[in-house]
Structure formats: C-alpha cells, structure tokens
Amino acid sequence: MNITIIGLGYVGLTTSLVFANANFNVTCIDKDEEKIKQLKRKKMPFYEKDCQELLINSYNKLTFTTNYKKISKSDVIFICVGTPLNSKNDLDISSIIDVIKNIDKNILNNKIITICIRSTILPGTCNKLRKYLKHCNVNILHNPEFLSQGTAINDFINAKRIVIGSDNNESLQVIINLYNKILNFYNVRIPIVIMNTKEAEMVKFMANSYLAIRLSFINEMSNLCKKLDINVENVVEGVKYDERIGGKYFKSGIGYGGSCLPKDTRAILNYSNKKKSSLKLVKSAIEINDLQLKKCFEEIKKVFPNLSDKIVAILGLTFKANTDDIRNSCSLYLTDRLINEKANINVYDPKGIDSFKKIYGNKIKYYNNIDECILNCDVIIIATEWENIKSYDFDSINTTKKVFIYDFKNCINLKNKNYSNITYWSLGGN
C-alpha cells in the first residue's frame, strides 16, 4: 500500500513517523520548502518527544517533497493541513481545498484513491469538498486525530479509540485494513469506531467542548474555594473517586490554551449559532476561560498597582510542558499586559524561547536557566508545568527584598510558604 501524507505539522509528521516505523513507505508533502530541507537533513522542524529518534530510525521509509506529482502512485492520502480560526470564528479550510485541487490534478484517471482527512473540520465539510474532485474513483473519509502535544507518539500508538467516518464501504475497508496492520505491528488493541463522515466530523468538537467545559468548571469552583479559604485540591480529592467524575482535567489553573480547545470551542459555537441551536455551556466555558486570565493578572495588580520598573520573571512560555508550541499560551497574555504596564520582563522556557523572540524581540530579556531569570526579581510567575520548574527549589531563593511568587499552575511545592521575604500565591491552595 502506497501512503501519502500532506501537511507536516504536529499531526501530519507524527502520523508519518508512526506509519514509517511500522514499515510502510510514506511520501510526505508540505509546501514549506525550508521544512522539507530540514527533514531531508534528518532534523525535526519542531520539538515533540520521541519524534527526532523516530525520524532517524525510519528515514529510509520516508520521502520528503513539495512535489504533488509524487502522489500518482498513492492508494491512500492523508490530509493533515491546518484549519485555523479566522476573524469571523469560522474554520479556514482553504488549505484543504488547495490540497484537494492539487490531488485532483496529479492522480491517474483509472486510479482508485482514498483521501482521509485528519484535519479538524466542521460537520458537512467532506461532502462540500467532493465538488472539487473530477475523478469519480476518489472517496473522502474523515479520521479525526486525538493527539496531545508532548505525548503525540504515545497517543497515536496507544490511542483510546480510532474513529473513521465514511460514506463509502470500499474506502472504509481500505482504512480499516491499514489501521489493523498498524495495530498488529505495535501489538496493541484499540477499538475502531465506524460512523458516517458527518458524525466523525462532530466527534472532536464534542470531545474538546466537554474538556473545555470541565476545565472552566474547576476554575470557577477554585475561585469560590479561594474566597472561602478552602483548598480546592483537597475538595477534588474527595470528588474524583466517583466513577462518574474522575480526576482528569480537574485541576485548576490560569485557563486552557494551545491550538485545539480555544479554536474548536469558538468554531463549534459559531457553527451552532448559524444552525440556530446555540451551545450555551460552550459559550460560558469560553467566557470563563477568558476571564480567568484577567483574574490572575489582577491578583498581581492588587499587590503592585504600579508595575513600572518592577522586575517580573515568567517561568514557562509554551501553552503546556514538553512542547515548543506557544499558541494561545497564557504567557502571551501576561507578557502583553506587563509590557503595557512598563514592567521589566525576564522569561525562561526549555523550548519556547525562539518562538517568543519572533514576537517580542528585544522588548523582554531571555534566559536559559531559572537562576539567572529570577535573580533580583520582584515577581515570579509560574506559567507552565515544566518538570524542572516544578522541581526547582524556590525555598533556596536568597533575597533581601520581598519576592512574590504567583503559581498560576498550582504545580510547585514551596515548603516554607511563610518565609519572611517570600510571599506565595496559588489558584487552588489556601
């Protein structure tokens, strides 16, 4: 079976590596020539755990190119290009349309092709895309991905489920057979859930909307507990053993970020309004999440009404640990606010500094270690749960001036919280 994967972002490249490692020959297409050159040099264009090793080990099974003529021998084509949110809160599927048109130009007339879209798309999109195909032997399926950045390879190999949406039995069987070979290679058992394309397109929106609602709920409860001098983490401990609830996605913090939850919730809310079936819970989750960012910053302003010339260290720039992705990171919001307040800003992150430099240039100072970043600071903000940030000995800070630590991820263990020169504040503790 000849496989082509188009779009080499987090989803596309991860998918390519997992397939290649399972001994499939995979043609990988992306319009970014620099990315292709980098991959040909056996170098990952972004950081994702285990990917660099897989790229090197599976390199002989991979072909990297910008040329769509390479797809002429393909049996299955996976589309993994981005579908960003536009200014109207619609998903921009123009990249998918461009890919479909290029596929149509380069496939053989008598070739039966299965196109499997992994990109996030709204219900009904597969049907709309069919009008761009002139070849009757091409079928479009939807195979939503459920990969978390930082654990994408493991999430793929040990997925909780594989969802395939198809309106064509022949192409459906092609994808089922492909995944069965993958599962046999990795010796795992994963349920394959079959449905029509429209239902499959809805799956990820329902999943991510629920997770966003859950995160916003725990943040609201955390804010109430804080006012009542209650440790919300102890309350969660008393709740999570209920099998109907559990403990995952039940940790208070500054709010969710990244490329999925903010985008998907806004897209499905906008879509539901157009269909005159408004999702009030999703709308509330978005509003609560936006408000949580502002509330956290206001905690700093309570102590420092005037931040001008204060030295503030932000520890963690990526939206979560174990990735270099800063999209919708809380640190972007915090940095913008601090710049407006004319604060002196120091930042540290194991992987996200280069991305931050592209946005902020010399407006802030960048550090490669925590010690230098927090030296002589008035305020320290914990914004990402990197392991070395969580394990850092903040009790050992040697300072003669008052230092305020704001733990916006509830992740550090400060033993001496009453140390005279250090004031510790967290969202969930008391």
XYZ file of N, CA and C in Angstrom, residues 216-331:
348
model
N -13.155 24.841 32.697
C -13.742 26.096 33.152
C -14.528 25.895 34.437
N -15.182 24.752 34.573
C -15.931 24.444 35.792
C -15.008 24.391 37.009
N -13.889 23.665 36.891
C -12.993 23.544 38.036
C -12.369 24.893 38.384
N -12.152 25.746 37.397
C -11.607 27.072 37.696
C -12.622 27.942 38.422
N -13.884 27.829 38.063
C -14.918 28.573 38.801
C -15.010 28.079 40.242
N -14.994 26.770 40.428
C -15.052 26.223 41.781
C -13.806 26.612 42.578
N -12.673 26.646 41.909
C -11.436 27.044 42.568
C -11.502 28.488 43.052
N -12.057 29.367 42.220
C -12.182 30.774 42.610
C -13.070 30.926 43.832
N -14.151 30.148 43.888
C -15.029 30.197 45.057
C -14.310 29.659 46.290
N -13.613 28.533 46.138
C -12.885 27.951 47.274
C -11.840 28.916 47.811
N -11.201 29.635 46.911
C -10.176 30.596 47.329
C -10.774 31.652 48.255
N -11.948 32.137 47.893
C -12.607 33.159 48.719
C -13.051 32.604 50.074
N -13.327 31.304 50.108
C -13.793 30.677 51.343
C -12.651 30.090 52.169
N -11.402 30.332 51.730
C -10.216 29.797 52.392
C -10.259 28.269 52.443
N -10.634 27.686 51.317
C -10.708 26.231 51.162
C -9.687 25.809 50.114
N -8.968 24.729 50.382
C -8.025 24.194 49.413
C -8.790 23.331 48.409
N -8.901 23.820 47.180
C -9.714 23.132 46.184
C -9.135 21.766 45.824
N -7.823 21.598 45.954
C -7.216 20.308 45.629
C -7.683 19.222 46.596
N -7.900 19.589 47.844
C -8.438 18.626 48.805
C -9.885 18.289 48.486
N -10.625 19.281 48.017
C -12.019 19.044 47.628
C -12.080 18.084 46.439
N -11.215 18.324 45.449
C -11.158 17.437 44.283
C -10.831 16.010 44.710
N -9.934 15.876 45.686
C -9.564 14.544 46.186
C -10.794 13.801 46.710
N -11.728 14.552 47.289
C -12.944 13.944 47.809
C -14.002 13.689 46.759
N -13.772 14.198 45.558
C -14.751 14.066 44.476
C -14.319 13.049 43.420
N -13.017 12.991 43.122
C -12.539 12.286 41.931
C -12.737 10.770 41.964
N -12.978 10.196 43.155
C -13.160 8.751 43.213
C -14.551 8.319 42.741
N -15.422 9.271 42.559
C -16.715 8.984 41.941
C -16.466 8.630 40.478
N -16.813 7.412 40.074
C -16.522 6.953 38.723
C -17.198 7.805 37.652
N -18.256 8.483 38.015
C -18.937 9.336 37.044
C -18.164 10.631 36.780
N -17.202 10.924 37.636
C -16.476 12.198 37.553
C -15.001 11.985 37.235
N -14.286 11.265 38.093
C -12.861 11.039 37.877
C -12.033 12.274 38.172
N -10.711 12.161 37.969
C -9.812 13.255 38.335
C -9.117 13.940 37.184
N -9.262 13.433 35.961
C -8.574 14.036 34.829
C -9.250 15.336 34.394
N -8.416 16.266 33.908
C -8.894 17.595 33.506
C -9.695 18.238 34.644
N -9.218 18.018 35.868
C -9.932 18.518 37.039
C -8.949 19.249 37.945
N -8.068 20.020 37.310
C -7.041 20.756 38.044
C -7.164 22.234 37.700
N -7.293 23.054 38.727
C -7.472 24.487 38.490
C -6.187 25.107 37.964
N -6.326 26.187 37.215
C -5.172 26.864 36.649
C -5.578 28.172 36.003
N -4.670 28.736 35.247
C -4.905 30.044 34.637
C -5.826 29.959 33.420
N -6.123 28.739 32.973
C -7.022 28.556 31.832
C -6.378 27.701 30.759
N -7.202 27.190 29.850
C -6.668 26.333 28.786
C -6.143 27.182 27.632
N -5.167 26.608 26.906
C -4.597 27.294 25.748
C -4.306 26.295 24.654
N -3.299 26.567 23.843
C -2.941 25.655 22.768
C -3.702 25.907 21.489
N -3.571 24.967 20.563
C -4.149 25.145 19.240
C -5.532 24.524 19.091
N -5.954 23.692 20.048
C -7.201 22.935 19.864
C -8.400 23.485 20.631
N -8.321 23.499 21.956
C -9.509 23.876 22.734
C -10.015 25.280 22.412
N -9.151 26.307 22.391
C -9.669 27.647 22.061
C -10.288 27.710 20.668
N -9.627 27.063 19.705
C -10.118 27.105 18.324
C -11.412 26.315 18.164
N -11.414 25.095 18.659
C -12.562 24.213 18.428
C -13.823 24.698 19.124
N -13.674 25.234 20.337
C -14.860 25.722 21.052
C -15.472 26.938 20.357
N -14.633 27.839 19.904
C -15.149 29.022 19.202
C -15.764 28.644 17.852
N -15.152 27.700 17.174
C -15.661 27.286 15.864
C -17.016 26.602 15.979
N -17.152 25.682 16.932
C -18.423 24.959 17.054
C -19.517 25.865 17.620
N -19.136 26.830 18.474
C -20.133 27.785 18.972
C -20.659 28.639 17.826
N -19.770 29.141 16.998
C -20.173 29.943 15.847
C -21.042 29.122 14.891
N -20.646 27.877 14.674
C -21.399 26.975 13.790
C -22.797 26.709 14.355
N -22.881 26.481 15.671
C -24.174 26.200 16.302
C -25.104 27.410 16.218
N -24.542 28.608 16.345
C -25.370 29.819 16.216
C -25.947 29.947 14.817
N -25.156 29.602 13.814
C -25.644 29.644 12.431
C -26.772 28.638 12.214
N -26.694 27.522 12.940
C -27.719 26.481 12.818
C -28.893 26.719 13.771
N -28.845 27.865 14.476
C -29.899 28.250 15.421
C -30.103 27.189 16.512
N -29.002 26.682 17.017
C -29.029 25.731 18.126
C -27.853 26.050 19.037
N -27.927 27.192 19.692
C -26.801 27.739 20.446
C -26.341 26.817 21.564
N -25.028 26.725 21.730
C -24.416 25.915 22.783
C -24.068 26.820 23.962
N -25.001 26.980 24.884
C -24.822 27.930 25.982
C -23.704 27.517 26.935
N -23.555 26.221 27.177
C -22.482 25.762 28.063
C -21.117 26.042 27.461
N -20.980 25.815 26.159
C -19.709 26.084 25.486
C -19.409 27.581 25.526
N -20.425 28.386 25.291
C -20.250 29.843 25.344
C -19.757 30.268 26.730
N -20.346 29.713 27.768
C -19.935 30.045 29.139
C -18.504 29.601 29.420
N -18.141 28.420 28.905
C -16.784 27.915 29.114
C -15.752 28.857 28.507
N -16.036 29.364 27.326
C -15.128 30.311 26.660
C -15.009 31.596 27.472
N -16.138 32.105 27.932
C -16.140 33.354 28.702
C -15.385 33.186 30.025
N -15.604 32.044 30.694
C -14.918 31.781 31.960
C -13.412 31.679 31.744
N -13.023 31.019 30.665
C -11.599 30.853 30.381
C -10.920 32.198 30.106
N -11.590 33.038 29.334
C -11.038 34.370 29.047
C -10.932 35.197 30.325
N -11.942 35.077 31.169
C -11.964 35.848 32.407
C -10.896 35.366 33.385
N -10.575 34.074 33.357
C -9.583 33.513 34.277
C -8.218 34.155 34.082
N -7.842 34.383 32.830
C -6.579 35.065 32.536
C -6.542 36.439 33.192
N -7.625 37.186 33.026
C -7.686 38.543 33.578
C -7.655 38.522 35.105
N -8.367 37.552 35.693
C -8.400 37.454 37.153
C -7.001 37.198 37.717
N -6.271 36.329 37.050
C -4.921 36.001 37.526
C -4.008 37.225 37.491
N -4.092 37.979 36.410
C -3.244 39.165 36.325
C -3.652 40.194 37.371
N -4.941 40.298 37.638
C -5.406 41.260 38.638
C -4.900 40.925 40.032
N -4.594 39.648 40.294
C -4.003 39.288 41.587
C -2.641 39.950 41.762
N -1.897 40.049 40.667
C -0.607 40.745 40.717
C -0.826 42.241 40.935
N -1.835 42.779 40.250
C -2.105 44.221 40.349
C -2.584 44.632 41.744
N -3.159 43.703 42.483
C -3.596 44.025 43.846
C -2.399 44.409 44.716
N -1.295 43.720 44.495
C -0.079 43.981 45.280
C 0.768 45.066 44.633
N 0.762 45.087 43.294
C 1.572 46.054 42.550
C 0.681 46.905 41.644
N -0.001 47.895 42.213
C -0.827 48.768 41.372
C -0.020 49.449 40.273
N 1.247 49.699 40.580
C 2.152 50.287 39.599
C 3.321 49.322 39.362
N 3.325 48.675 38.197
C 4.364 47.706 37.869
C 5.548 48.323 37.134
N 5.482 49.609 36.894
C 6.552 50.286 36.179
C 7.884 50.077 36.890
N 8.866 49.595 36.132
C 10.222 49.354 36.608
C 10.351 48.156 37.558
N 9.252 47.440 37.831
C 9.356 46.213 38.612
C 9.936 45.108 37.714
N 10.701 44.206 38.300
C 11.288 43.099 37.543
C 10.405 41.864 37.725
N 9.864 41.371 36.622
C 8.942 40.232 36.656
C 9.531 39.089 35.833
N 9.602 37.910 36.440
C 10.087 36.720 35.733
C 8.911 35.811 35.406
N 8.828 35.408 34.155
C 7.815 34.430 33.746
C 8.534 33.111 33.475
N 8.189 32.096 34.241
C 8.793 30.775 34.076
C 7.819 29.890 33.306
N 8.151 29.621 32.047
C 7.296 28.826 31.174
C 6.600 29.696 30.150
N 6.839 29.424 28.880
C 6.266 30.227 27.790
C 5.326 29.427 26.907
N 5.528 28.118 26.816
C 4.679 27.283 25.974
C 3.330 27.057 26.655
N 2.321 26.677 25.872
C 0.983 26.534 26.455
C 0.888 25.329 27.386
N 1.832 24.390 27.247
C 1.937 23.254 28.151
C 3.386 22.771 28.106
N 3.738 21.893 29.019
C 5.095 21.361 29.051
C 5.316 20.352 27.923
N 6.578 20.102 27.612
C 7.005 19.091 26.637
C 6.590 19.401 25.204
N 6.502 20.683 24.879
C 6.265 21.131 23.512
C 6.952 22.473 23.333
N 7.148 22.885 22.078
C 7.676 24.229 21.840
C 6.594 25.163 21.306
N 5.333 24.757 21.432
C 4.202 25.496 20.888
C 3.727 26.564 21.878
N 3.702 27.812 21.443
C 3.257 28.901 22.324
C 1.873 29.411 21.947
N 1.204 28.777 20.986
C -0.106 29.258 20.540
C -1.105 29.295 21.697
N -1.731 30.458 21.881
C -2.716 30.673 22.952
C -2.145 30.377 24.337
N -0.840 30.534 24.485
C -0.221 30.368 25.792
C -0.618 31.526 26.698
N -0.827 31.228 27.989
C -1.154 32.291 28.938
C -0.006 33.290 29.042
N 1.209 32.855 28.738
C 2.370 33.744 28.821
C 2.322 34.855 27.785
